[in-house]
């Protein structure tokens, strides 16, 4: 299998995402940044409760209505 060399232009770019629940009382994600070029593969790794799923839901546009997002 031949993979194309990653482009210098990002396919996805996210800078300094912060996401809270309940008006800031429950921080879920703080200053998360991600840059992904075409052809790249990325895995999110971290402890339980570190914000991996919430970040992925945000990227898919599926964050809960109770979420307050800043980026």
mmCIF file of C-alpha atoms in Angstrom:
data_model
loop_
_atom_site.group_PDB
_atom_site.id
_atom_site.type_symbol
_atom_site.label_atom_id
_atom_site.label_comp_id
_atom_site.label_asym_id
_atom_site.label_seq_id
_atom_site.Cartn_x
_atom_site.Cartn_y
_atom_site.Cartn_z
ATOM 1 C CA UNK A 1 0.000 0.000 0.000
ATOM 2 C CA UNK A 2 1.363 3.398 -0.965
ATOM 3 C CA UNK A 3 0.402 6.406 1.152
ATOM 4 C CA UNK A 4 0.582 9.913 -0.187
ATOM 5 C CA UNK A 5 3.022 12.238 1.519
ATOM 6 C CA UNK A 6 1.192 14.550 3.920
ATOM 7 C CA UNK A 7 0.366 17.944 2.452
ATOM 8 C CA UNK A 8 1.671 21.118 4.050
ATOM 9 C CA UNK A 9 -1.913 22.455 4.135
ATOM 10 C CA UNK A 10 -3.872 20.995 7.061
ATOM 11 C CA UNK A 11 -7.023 18.989 6.448
ATOM 12 C CA UNK A 12 -8.123 19.755 10.008
ATOM 13 C CA UNK A 13 -6.806 22.431 12.341
ATOM 14 C CA UNK A 14 -8.033 23.165 15.841
ATOM 15 C CA UNK A 15 -6.315 25.586 18.208
ATOM 16 C CA UNK A 16 -6.825 26.088 21.937
ATOM 17 C CA UNK A 17 -10.191 24.357 22.311
ATOM 18 C CA UNK A 18 -11.638 24.732 25.803
ATOM 19 C CA UNK A 19 -14.956 23.148 26.676
ATOM 20 C CA UNK A 20 -16.913 23.430 29.938
ATOM 21 C CA UNK A 21 -20.144 22.041 31.330
ATOM 22 C CA UNK A 22 -22.558 23.761 33.698
ATOM 23 C CA UNK A 23 -21.338 27.308 33.076
ATOM 24 C CA UNK A 24 -17.672 26.565 33.747
ATOM 25 C CA UNK A 25 -18.231 24.579 36.921
ATOM 26 C CA UNK A 26 -17.050 21.382 35.211
ATOM 27 C CA UNK A 27 -14.085 21.879 32.846
ATOM 28 C CA UNK A 28 -13.865 19.058 30.301
ATOM 29 C CA UNK A 29 -11.091 20.213 27.937
ATOM 30 C CA UNK A 30 -8.461 22.940 28.295
ATOM 31 C CA UNK A 31 -6.330 24.362 25.446
ATOM 32 C CA UNK A 32 -6.489 21.326 23.132
ATOM 33 C CA UNK A 33 -4.850 21.836 19.729
ATOM 34 C CA UNK A 34 -4.691 19.454 16.792
ATOM 35 C CA UNK A 35 -3.355 19.747 13.259
ATOM 36 C CA UNK A 36 -4.011 16.923 10.817
ATOM 37 C CA UNK A 37 -2.818 16.761 7.209
ATOM 38 C CA UNK A 38 -4.258 14.530 4.502
ATOM 39 C CA UNK A 39 -2.714 11.068 4.783
ATOM 40 C CA UNK A 40 -1.834 11.394 8.472
ATOM 41 C CA UNK A 41 -3.185 9.101 11.166
ATOM 42 C CA UNK A 42 -3.594 10.352 14.734
ATOM 43 C CA UNK A 43 -4.618 8.577 17.919
ATOM 44 C CA UNK A 44 -5.816 10.318 21.072
ATOM 45 C CA UNK A 45 -4.383 8.741 24.204
ATOM 46 C CA UNK A 46 -4.954 9.778 27.798
ATOM 47 C CA UNK A 47 -6.353 8.889 31.171
ATOM 48 C CA UNK A 48 -10.019 8.245 31.750
ATOM 49 C CA UNK A 49 -11.783 11.588 32.031
ATOM 50 C CA UNK A 50 -9.058 13.553 30.231
ATOM 51 C CA UNK A 51 -11.398 14.843 27.495
ATOM 52 C CA UNK A 52 -10.679 12.501 24.569
ATOM 53 C CA UNK A 53 -14.320 11.666 23.826
ATOM 54 C CA UNK A 54 -15.574 15.212 24.398
ATOM 55 C CA UNK A 55 -12.919 16.541 21.994
ATOM 56 C CA UNK A 56 -13.841 13.962 19.354
ATOM 57 C CA UNK A 57 -17.552 14.788 19.725
ATOM 58 C CA UNK A 58 -16.745 18.483 19.237
ATOM 59 C CA UNK A 59 -14.785 17.727 16.051
ATOM 60 C CA UNK A 60 -17.825 15.838 14.731
ATOM 61 C CA UNK A 61 -20.196 18.658 15.715
ATOM 62 C CA UNK A 62 -21.923 16.460 18.275
ATOM 63 C CA UNK A 63 -21.070 18.232 21.551
ATOM 64 C CA UNK A 64 -23.905 18.247 24.080
ATOM 65 C CA UNK A 65 -26.146 21.349 24.157
ATOM 66 C CA UNK A 66 -25.004 21.995 27.752
ATOM 67 C CA UNK A 67 -21.405 22.513 26.598
ATOM 68 C CA UNK A 68 -19.784 25.953 26.509
ATOM 69 C CA UNK A 69 -17.063 26.056 23.848
ATOM 70 C CA UNK A 70 -14.180 28.499 23.462
ATOM 71 C CA UNK A 71 -11.400 28.285 20.917
#
